[in-house]
Amino acid sequence: MSTARKKALWRLGSVVVPLLIMFAGVPYFGTVPKLGPFPGLASWYIVWIVLLPVCVIAVDHFVPYDEDEDA
Amino acid sequence: MATTIIIGVVLIATIIGFLARRGAVKGDLASWSVGGRSFGLLLFWLLAAGEIYSTATFLGTSGGVYSIGVVALWTFGYGAVAFALGYLYLPRLWQYARDHGLVTQADYFTHRFGSRWIGAIFGIAGVAFMVPYIEVQLLGFGQIVEVTSHGALPRDLSVIISFAFVAVFVFVSGIHATAWVSVLKDTLMIAAIILVGVWLPLHYFGSFGAVVEKVNLKMPGHLVLNGAGGPQDTPLWMITTLVISGLAFFMFPHSTAAIFSAKSAKTVRRNMMYLPVYNILLIFPVMVGLTALLVVPGLTGSDTNAVLLNLSLDALPTWVVGLVGAAGALSAIVPVSLLVLQSATQLSKNVFRDVFAPQSSDASVLKFSRYMVLAVMAVSVAFALAAPNLLVSLLQVGQTGVSQFIPAVILGLFWKRLHTPSMVVGTTVGFAIVILSIVTGAPAFVGVNVGFAAIVCNLAICVGGSLLFGPRTALRRGRAQAEV
């Protein structure tokens, strides 16, 4: 597998994997009326609203874009 | 006091809009409609995020949570999904647009699929999907101004005067006006949303947790997805709605134009990495909606959209109400200015020039686009005042309809083999399913969001058709080019 393809897969994974986990939690947290100070589903979304950028930024740090990838 | 603050802020926004013309001095279409692709991290952030805090969010999120409970939380989650997915494809879309000098979404369709007719027809469809969205903003503006000024500012007159100013500053300054007014709007909006979202729940019940507990005691079922509220009240509908709304977020022509305005692909990518965090602020309208459920129960219909404003009037000092009203007014002005600008540009460039007057110069298209701004705004305001419910009822068509551009945009960017006729058939079938669902009033199809079901059919046709016919078409095209 080429380096470019590996990089693309890492970036795809940094978005898709957290999203899949977020979606997978909806059936459970959708049945929790309260988690912390908010409805269960709202708290679950807050966790992933924070974790999504963390995952993307972390992968972007270790798998940086090259100038020629932008061009 | 509240009235003075609202009028003052709208006037300041107008002045900022006019002053922004200095950014559009080059006087060409790209400078006027996409800022000459010069917006850095902050301006691009404000343009791209501007959608999150429109009047639909300001009033609709609290109203939605009030009336349908946690089902309305899709509005809380979909922005994060949109930005995360945007990280994957929007930098490439920006690059494609820059390389080929594109300024509208319809330009992309024309260039990618090699047909001005596809660009024109998709361009008209895109404008049609934006019109109900403009109407919602205008009506929301009228409601905000009327309620927060205690009726001192009449709804219709406020809409006419304010959006006449907006039309003129967009005419003069183009997207630069939208971007700079966004700075004021987002500053006020963030302050107002935090103030209201923290103050109201604490004022009435002491803590967020107490509000949630009381709602759960009073209305068990309101805070969970249990199917009791119809086909939308299920996890499957919620997940498919998050996916389709997240993907559709940047399919509106004005959102695409905001992407084209960025300085570089890196600017787009950096913004998409950080923007999901911006969505956290939406928890505050959610909590206001739950608070209102306990304080003013029993509201129905469009009254639920005003719960945030009515609670603010009841519990906040007048100057804060004025601030909330002003922030709400700007949350309509900014999206409308961008929506009208892009409608006018697409109609002028991709319909008027590409179809009827291909020999027209860029200068004449720019001139025509400017006058088109005035025309689109006049028609939108007239519809909003004459038939307010007609177009708002079509909003769902706009939101799910625009999602049918997903294969054309995303597959078109990454898959060279995408077969143009299959894409056209797939998109048409997707539109047909969306329209059918609106006519029959079905929000879900076998439990999934109708837009999601439509996009699955659309994608199946695009991919299936491309696999079957794509290479042959490519061969034929190659032979034809060889013969020529």
XYZ file of C-alpha atoms in Angstrom:
555
model
C 0.000 0.000 0.000
C 1.362 3.419 -0.940
C 2.176 6.035 1.706
C -0.467 8.393 0.295
C -3.131 5.719 0.615
C -2.054 4.894 4.172
C -2.300 8.569 5.091
C -5.737 8.840 3.516
C -6.924 5.788 5.462
C -5.631 7.210 8.746
C -7.491 10.468 8.147
C -10.649 8.650 7.106
C -10.400 6.536 10.254
C -9.905 9.600 12.467
C -13.363 10.788 11.399
C -15.304 7.616 10.694
C -14.326 5.594 13.784
C -15.390 8.269 16.344
C -18.580 8.878 14.351
C -19.429 5.160 14.346
C -18.891 4.982 18.121
C -21.043 8.097 18.563
C -23.836 6.583 16.480
C -23.508 3.208 18.221
C -24.173 4.900 21.570
C -27.413 6.574 20.447
C -29.700 3.542 21.110
C -28.421 3.280 24.711
C -27.976 6.941 25.661
C -31.273 7.756 23.945
C -32.959 5.811 26.733
C -31.129 7.593 29.588
C -33.237 10.570 30.742
C -30.436 12.234 32.703
C -26.659 11.909 32.634
C -24.800 14.584 34.592
C -26.678 17.867 34.341
C -28.154 17.177 30.890
C -30.412 14.633 29.148
C -28.454 11.411 28.479
C -28.360 11.873 24.711
C -27.202 15.498 25.030
C -24.359 14.460 27.355
C -23.336 11.720 24.895
C -23.226 14.247 22.052
C -21.150 16.660 24.156
C -18.556 13.916 24.745
C -18.206 13.328 20.990
C -18.374 16.979 20.020
C -15.175 17.274 22.081
C -13.611 13.929 21.129
C -14.178 14.262 17.361
C -11.808 17.228 16.969
C -9.353 15.610 19.393
C -9.158 12.481 17.199
C -8.867 14.483 13.970
C -6.247 16.858 15.392
C -4.217 13.978 16.852
C -4.128 12.078 13.551
C -3.437 15.287 11.633
C -0.471 15.896 13.921
C 1.054 12.456 13.331
C 0.014 12.166 9.670
C 0.617 15.714 8.413
C -0.433 16.891 4.979
C 2.325 17.516 2.483
C 2.273 20.683 0.424
C 1.781 18.628 -2.743
C -1.324 17.004 -1.261
C -2.964 20.417 -1.112
C -2.051 21.191 -4.691
C -34.554 50.411 25.711
C -34.732 47.008 23.972
C -36.092 48.650 20.815
C -33.275 51.208 20.765
C -30.643 48.477 21.129
C -32.139 46.419 18.279
C -32.363 49.415 15.921
C -28.859 50.525 16.914
C -27.295 47.114 16.246
C -29.057 46.707 12.881
C -27.793 50.166 11.873
C -24.242 49.310 12.993
C -24.444 46.097 10.944
C -25.550 48.115 7.920
C -22.663 50.549 8.321
C -20.203 47.641 8.665
C -21.718 46.114 5.526
C -21.127 49.325 3.558
C -17.617 49.844 4.932
C -16.729 46.290 3.845
C -16.862 47.474 0.206
C -13.193 48.377 0.576
C -12.502 44.649 0.547
C -14.315 44.296 -2.778
C -12.509 47.094 -4.593
C -11.170 44.823 -7.328
C -14.688 44.824 -8.696
C -14.674 41.393 -10.322
C -17.202 38.614 -9.794
C -14.829 36.391 -7.761
C -14.012 39.267 -5.427
C -17.690 40.178 -4.960
C -19.134 36.677 -4.558
C -16.331 34.603 -2.952
C -14.088 37.364 -1.580
C -11.380 36.692 -4.147
C -10.589 33.503 -2.174
C -8.828 35.621 0.419
C -10.505 34.846 3.747
C -8.186 33.670 6.467
C -8.848 31.496 9.486
C -11.135 33.893 11.421
C -13.327 35.281 8.627
C -13.711 31.837 7.100
C -14.574 30.413 10.532
C -17.340 32.974 10.943
C -18.744 32.356 7.472
C -18.632 28.563 7.741
C -20.021 28.543 11.268
C -22.614 31.232 10.555
C -25.084 28.559 9.573
C -25.113 27.006 13.029
C -26.449 30.108 14.681
C -29.185 31.238 12.320
C -32.676 32.143 13.563
C -33.685 28.544 12.870
C -31.215 27.485 15.541
C -31.799 30.409 17.857
C -35.549 29.896 18.009
C -35.956 26.417 16.532
C -33.715 24.405 18.872
C -35.421 25.597 22.057
C -38.837 25.319 20.371
C -38.041 21.843 19.052
C -36.895 20.502 22.428
C -39.998 22.070 23.974
C -42.405 20.399 21.572
C -40.809 17.057 20.602
C -38.193 16.438 23.304
C -34.828 14.793 22.622
C -35.834 13.989 19.042
C -34.909 17.630 18.363
C -31.354 16.950 19.570
C -30.345 16.076 16.013
C -29.860 19.842 15.632
C -27.316 19.637 18.464
C -25.263 16.836 16.919
C -25.371 17.294 13.165
C -23.041 20.302 12.975
C -20.202 18.300 14.499
C -20.859 15.494 11.992
C -20.915 18.032 9.129
C -17.571 19.607 10.040
C -15.877 16.268 10.716
C -16.985 14.910 7.342
C -16.136 18.248 5.724
C -12.526 17.774 6.878
C -12.358 14.820 4.489
C -13.687 16.376 1.262
C -13.953 20.163 1.492
C -10.216 20.925 1.096
C -10.319 18.994 -2.188
C -13.462 20.870 -3.280
C -11.726 24.189 -2.543
C -8.681 23.046 -4.536
C -10.832 22.022 -7.495
C -12.637 25.381 -7.426
C -9.390 27.343 -7.204
C -7.718 25.374 -9.998
C -10.643 25.977 -12.362
C -11.677 29.476 -11.222
C -15.125 28.420 -9.969
C -17.247 30.816 -7.915
C -20.566 28.988 -7.538
C -21.704 25.461 -6.787
C -23.355 25.348 -10.218
C -19.951 26.207 -11.736
C -18.686 22.993 -10.164
C -21.474 20.939 -11.754
C -20.909 22.599 -15.130
C -17.176 22.015 -15.050
C -17.095 18.541 -13.492
C -19.796 17.062 -15.726
C -18.961 19.074 -18.824
C -22.455 20.440 -19.376
C -23.750 23.974 -18.940
C -27.258 22.521 -18.884
C -26.468 20.384 -15.827
C -24.978 23.477 -14.190
C -28.039 25.575 -15.038
C -30.659 23.015 -13.969
C -28.823 22.063 -10.761
C -28.230 25.775 -10.175
C -31.957 26.544 -10.433
C -32.722 23.580 -8.130
C -30.165 24.886 -5.622
C -31.767 28.344 -5.632
C -35.225 26.770 -5.250
C -33.978 24.860 -2.185
C -32.578 28.067 -0.685
C -35.750 30.165 -1.060
C -37.733 28.504 1.783
C -34.627 28.856 3.922
C -34.569 32.610 3.240
C -38.256 32.778 4.170
C -37.662 31.096 7.520
C -34.958 33.630 8.355
C -37.155 36.590 7.373
C -40.094 35.325 9.418
C -37.821 34.562 12.371
C -36.416 38.089 12.147
C -39.939 39.571 12.207
C -40.902 37.459 15.199
C -37.743 38.306 17.160
C -37.996 42.047 16.543
C -41.715 42.214 17.303
C -41.562 40.165 20.516
C -38.415 41.686 21.999
C -39.556 45.258 21.267
C -42.940 44.498 22.897
C -44.626 45.241 19.567
C -43.049 48.712 19.290
C -41.432 47.648 16.007
C -44.124 46.293 13.670
C -43.169 42.963 12.103
C -43.786 43.661 8.401
C -42.294 47.147 8.353
C -39.205 45.946 10.260
C -38.642 43.154 7.737
C -39.051 45.505 4.742
C -36.746 48.252 6.035
C -34.038 45.991 7.476
C -33.750 43.753 4.440
C -33.781 46.731 2.079
C -30.595 47.800 3.911
C -29.213 44.259 3.647
C -29.919 44.104 -0.104
C -28.125 47.386 -0.655
C -25.022 46.496 1.361
C -24.786 43.115 -0.393
C -25.191 44.977 -3.731
C -22.260 47.205 -2.817
C -19.914 44.939 -0.863
C -20.856 41.345 -1.742
C -19.569 38.559 0.496
C -17.189 40.953 2.301
C -20.259 42.531 3.918
C -21.546 39.132 5.074
C -18.170 38.208 6.513
C -17.643 41.421 8.472
C -21.225 41.581 9.762
C -20.659 37.966 10.899
C -17.997 39.237 13.300
C -20.574 41.410 15.069
C -23.276 38.776 14.822
C -21.247 35.917 16.272
C -19.879 38.059 19.106
C -23.397 39.134 20.103
C -24.876 35.704 19.471
C -22.389 33.847 21.667
C -22.869 36.393 24.471
C -26.675 36.245 24.206
C -26.901 32.477 23.962
C -24.677 31.890 27.010
C -26.403 34.628 29.000
C -29.893 33.333 28.274
C -28.951 29.667 28.442
C -27.283 29.987 31.840
C -29.534 32.645 33.374
C -32.965 31.209 32.632
C -32.536 27.634 33.967
C -30.668 28.904 37.065
C -33.174 31.722 37.655
C -36.177 29.403 37.669
C -34.814 26.118 39.050
C -31.337 26.682 40.487
C -29.374 24.277 38.249
C -29.404 22.480 34.897
C -29.742 19.129 36.660
C -32.875 20.303 38.514
C -34.509 21.315 35.217
C -33.816 17.898 33.681
C -35.065 16.053 36.788
C -38.299 18.041 36.920
C -38.989 17.546 33.202
C -38.379 13.819 33.601
C -40.795 13.647 36.555
C -43.465 15.731 34.880
C -43.180 14.255 31.370
C -41.526 10.820 31.465
C -40.711 9.923 27.885
C -39.882 13.472 26.784
C -36.165 12.940 27.390
C -35.807 9.503 25.787
C -36.170 7.973 22.330
C -38.848 5.346 22.837
C -40.973 5.397 19.690
C -43.921 6.981 21.503
C -43.589 10.193 19.502
C -44.014 8.521 16.101
C -41.554 7.227 13.482
C -39.036 9.994 14.259
C -38.777 9.027 17.917
C -36.302 6.166 17.370
C -32.499 5.771 17.462
C -32.460 4.653 13.794
C -34.201 7.842 12.645
C -31.876 9.902 14.848
C -28.704 8.292 13.441
C -29.803 8.511 9.800
C -30.859 12.131 10.336
C -27.445 12.995 11.804
C -25.715 11.396 8.805
C -27.896 12.958 6.117
C -28.023 16.404 7.760
C -24.266 16.327 8.329
C -23.590 15.437 4.701
C -26.155 17.941 3.393
C -24.776 20.832 5.478
C -22.314 21.919 2.796
C -24.537 21.008 -0.161
C -26.411 24.307 -0.030
C -24.983 26.615 -2.716
C -24.292 29.387 -0.203
C -22.311 26.999 2.038
C -20.243 25.937 -0.971
C -19.547 29.585 -1.747
C -18.366 30.087 1.830
C -15.864 27.246 1.265
C -14.657 28.850 -1.989
C -13.952 32.083 -0.097
C -11.151 30.495 1.984
C -7.552 31.527 1.361
C -6.218 27.989 1.037
C -7.087 24.316 1.393
C -5.187 24.446 4.674
C -7.541 27.179 5.961
C -10.520 24.962 5.146
C -8.944 21.900 6.764
C -7.902 23.714 9.961
C -11.392 25.161 10.372
C -13.087 21.829 9.874
C -10.841 20.350 12.571
C -11.851 22.873 15.222
C -15.397 23.859 14.236
C -17.185 20.852 15.821
C -16.406 22.350 19.255
C -18.501 25.409 18.337
C -21.585 23.203 18.490
C -21.321 22.812 22.244
C -22.968 26.216 22.689
C -26.212 24.728 21.361
C -26.714 23.011 24.719
C -27.943 26.388 26.008
C -31.019 26.700 23.727
C -31.722 23.032 24.582
C -31.816 23.891 28.289
C -33.979 26.971 27.620
C -36.488 24.740 25.790
C -36.661 22.362 28.774
C -36.988 25.271 31.212
C -39.866 26.708 29.179
C -41.598 23.339 29.269
C -41.888 23.735 33.042
C -42.540 27.484 33.189
C -44.968 27.991 30.266
C -46.399 24.540 29.445
C -49.074 23.877 26.854
C -47.825 25.991 23.927
C -48.366 24.537 20.458
C -47.574 25.316 16.817
C -45.460 28.363 15.983
C -45.822 29.662 19.568
C -43.214 27.104 20.632
C -40.595 28.922 18.516
C -40.967 31.994 20.703
C -40.365 30.253 24.057
C -36.796 31.563 24.313
C -37.935 35.131 23.652
C -40.941 35.009 25.971
C -38.919 33.559 28.845
C -36.274 36.248 28.274
C -38.933 38.969 28.494
C -40.215 37.452 31.704
C -36.914 36.998 33.518
C -34.214 39.244 32.072
C -33.466 42.979 32.393
C -34.619 45.077 29.415
C -31.110 45.741 28.126
C -30.377 42.007 28.017
C -33.642 41.446 26.115
C -32.481 44.099 23.655
C -29.151 42.289 23.296
C -30.928 38.977 22.699
C -33.237 40.622 20.155
C -30.316 42.257 18.354
C -28.349 38.992 18.267
C -31.421 37.190 16.940
C -31.964 39.869 14.279
C -28.352 39.530 13.086
C -28.689 35.753 13.089
C -31.242 36.272 10.295
C -29.428 39.070 8.467
C -26.122 37.209 8.008
C -27.475 33.956 6.486
C -29.986 35.866 4.335
C -27.262 38.099 2.910
C -25.230 35.042 1.883
C -28.268 33.142 0.591
C -29.425 36.076 -1.541
C -25.905 36.764 -2.810
C -25.432 33.185 -3.980
C -28.936 32.877 -5.436
C -28.290 36.002 -7.479
C -24.826 34.858 -8.611
C -26.001 31.385 -9.648
C -28.984 32.731 -11.568
C -26.880 35.356 -13.327
C -23.776 33.326 -14.097
C -25.035 29.775 -14.548
C -28.488 30.426 -15.990
C -28.473 33.874 -17.609
C -24.966 33.760 -19.067
C -24.291 30.051 -19.604
C -27.675 29.341 -21.208
C -28.931 32.573 -22.731
C -25.935 34.849 -23.270
C -22.660 32.882 -23.418
C -20.875 35.870 -24.977
C -21.476 38.075 -21.906
C -18.394 39.399 -20.158
C -17.616 38.855 -16.461
C -18.232 42.573 -15.871
C -21.768 42.369 -17.251
C -22.456 39.203 -15.201
C -21.293 41.033 -12.074
C -23.561 43.977 -12.888
C -26.483 41.651 -13.551
C -25.789 39.720 -10.328
C -25.898 42.925 -8.299
C -29.323 43.871 -9.629
C -30.406 40.269 -9.179
C -29.648 40.629 -5.439
C -32.251 43.397 -5.243
C -34.756 41.310 -7.226
C -34.264 38.104 -5.186
C -34.539 40.037 -1.937
C -37.695 41.857 -3.080
C -39.365 38.589 -4.133
C -38.343 36.842 -0.894
C -39.676 39.651 1.299
C -42.909 39.792 -0.718
C -43.435 36.022 -0.292
C -42.563 36.163 3.407
C -45.176 38.837 4.010
C -47.878 37.625 1.608
C -47.762 33.866 2.115
C -45.663 33.154 5.206
C -46.712 29.549 5.685
C -46.518 28.458 2.059
C -42.758 28.477 1.663
C -41.943 27.562 5.235
C -43.888 24.357 4.724
C -41.467 23.647 1.858
C -38.412 23.986 4.124
C -38.171 20.245 4.533
C -38.034 19.893 0.739
C -35.083 22.272 0.724
C -33.138 20.493 3.440
C -33.658 16.952 2.204
C -33.665 17.982 -1.451
C -30.255 19.598 -1.324
C -28.833 16.404 0.195
C -29.380 14.742 -3.189
C -26.370 16.693 -4.509
C -24.097 14.541 -2.317
C -23.136 11.944 -4.978
C -22.574 14.634 -7.614
C -20.320 16.640 -5.295
C -18.480 14.011 -3.240
C -18.325 11.101 -5.697
C -17.619 13.640 -8.427
C -14.565 14.827 -6.513
C -13.064 11.440 -5.683
C -14.248 9.063 -8.413
C -13.277 9.815 -11.985
C -15.406 6.957 -13.251
C -18.674 8.621 -12.128
C -20.987 8.354 -15.133
C -22.762 11.630 -15.853
C -26.133 10.257 -17.098
C -26.262 7.876 -14.096
C -25.574 10.800 -11.761
C -28.381 12.806 -13.381
C -30.833 9.878 -13.142
C -29.797 9.131 -9.531
C -30.195 12.760 -8.457
C -33.588 13.005 -10.197
C -34.809 9.819 -8.490
C -33.562 11.206 -5.158
C -35.496 14.464 -5.710
C -38.607 12.476 -6.665
C -38.471 10.391 -3.463
C -38.026 13.525 -1.361
C -40.976 15.279 -3.020
C -43.125 12.142 -2.712
C -42.359 11.933 0.993
C -43.416 15.555 1.477
C -46.633 15.024 -0.481
C -47.512 11.915 1.526
C -46.321 13.504 4.793
C -44.056 10.560 5.666
C -40.965 11.706 7.667
C -39.500 8.184 7.734
C -39.241 5.228 5.388
C -38.858 1.838 7.153
C -37.622 3.752 10.169
C -34.918 5.800 8.450
C -34.942 9.498 7.560
C -36.528 9.934 4.122
C -33.566 11.957 2.873
C -31.298 9.062 3.851
C -33.514 6.555 2.018
C -33.466 8.828 -1.046
C -29.682 9.177 -0.963
C -29.254 5.376 -0.740
C -31.329 4.994 -3.946
C -29.488 7.925 -5.534
C -26.074 6.439 -4.672
C -27.087 2.956 -5.853
C -28.039 4.354 -9.266
C -24.906 6.515 -9.508
C -22.515 3.718 -8.527
C -24.368 0.932 -10.373
C -24.718 3.008 -13.538
C -21.077 4.110 -13.418
C -19.838 0.534 -12.986
C -22.015 -0.676 -15.843
C -21.686 2.188 -18.292
C -18.814 4.377 -17.142
C -15.884 2.677 -18.914
C -17.838 2.182 -22.146
C -18.815 5.823 -22.178
C -15.218 6.783 -21.530
C -14.130 4.571 -24.462
C -16.772 6.094 -26.729
C -15.720 9.569 -25.707
C -12.101 8.638 -26.352
C -12.962 7.305 -29.838
C -15.072 10.349 -30.619
C -12.230 12.646 -29.590
C -9.826 10.585 -31.723
C -12.154 10.905 -34.729
C -12.411 14.659 -34.253
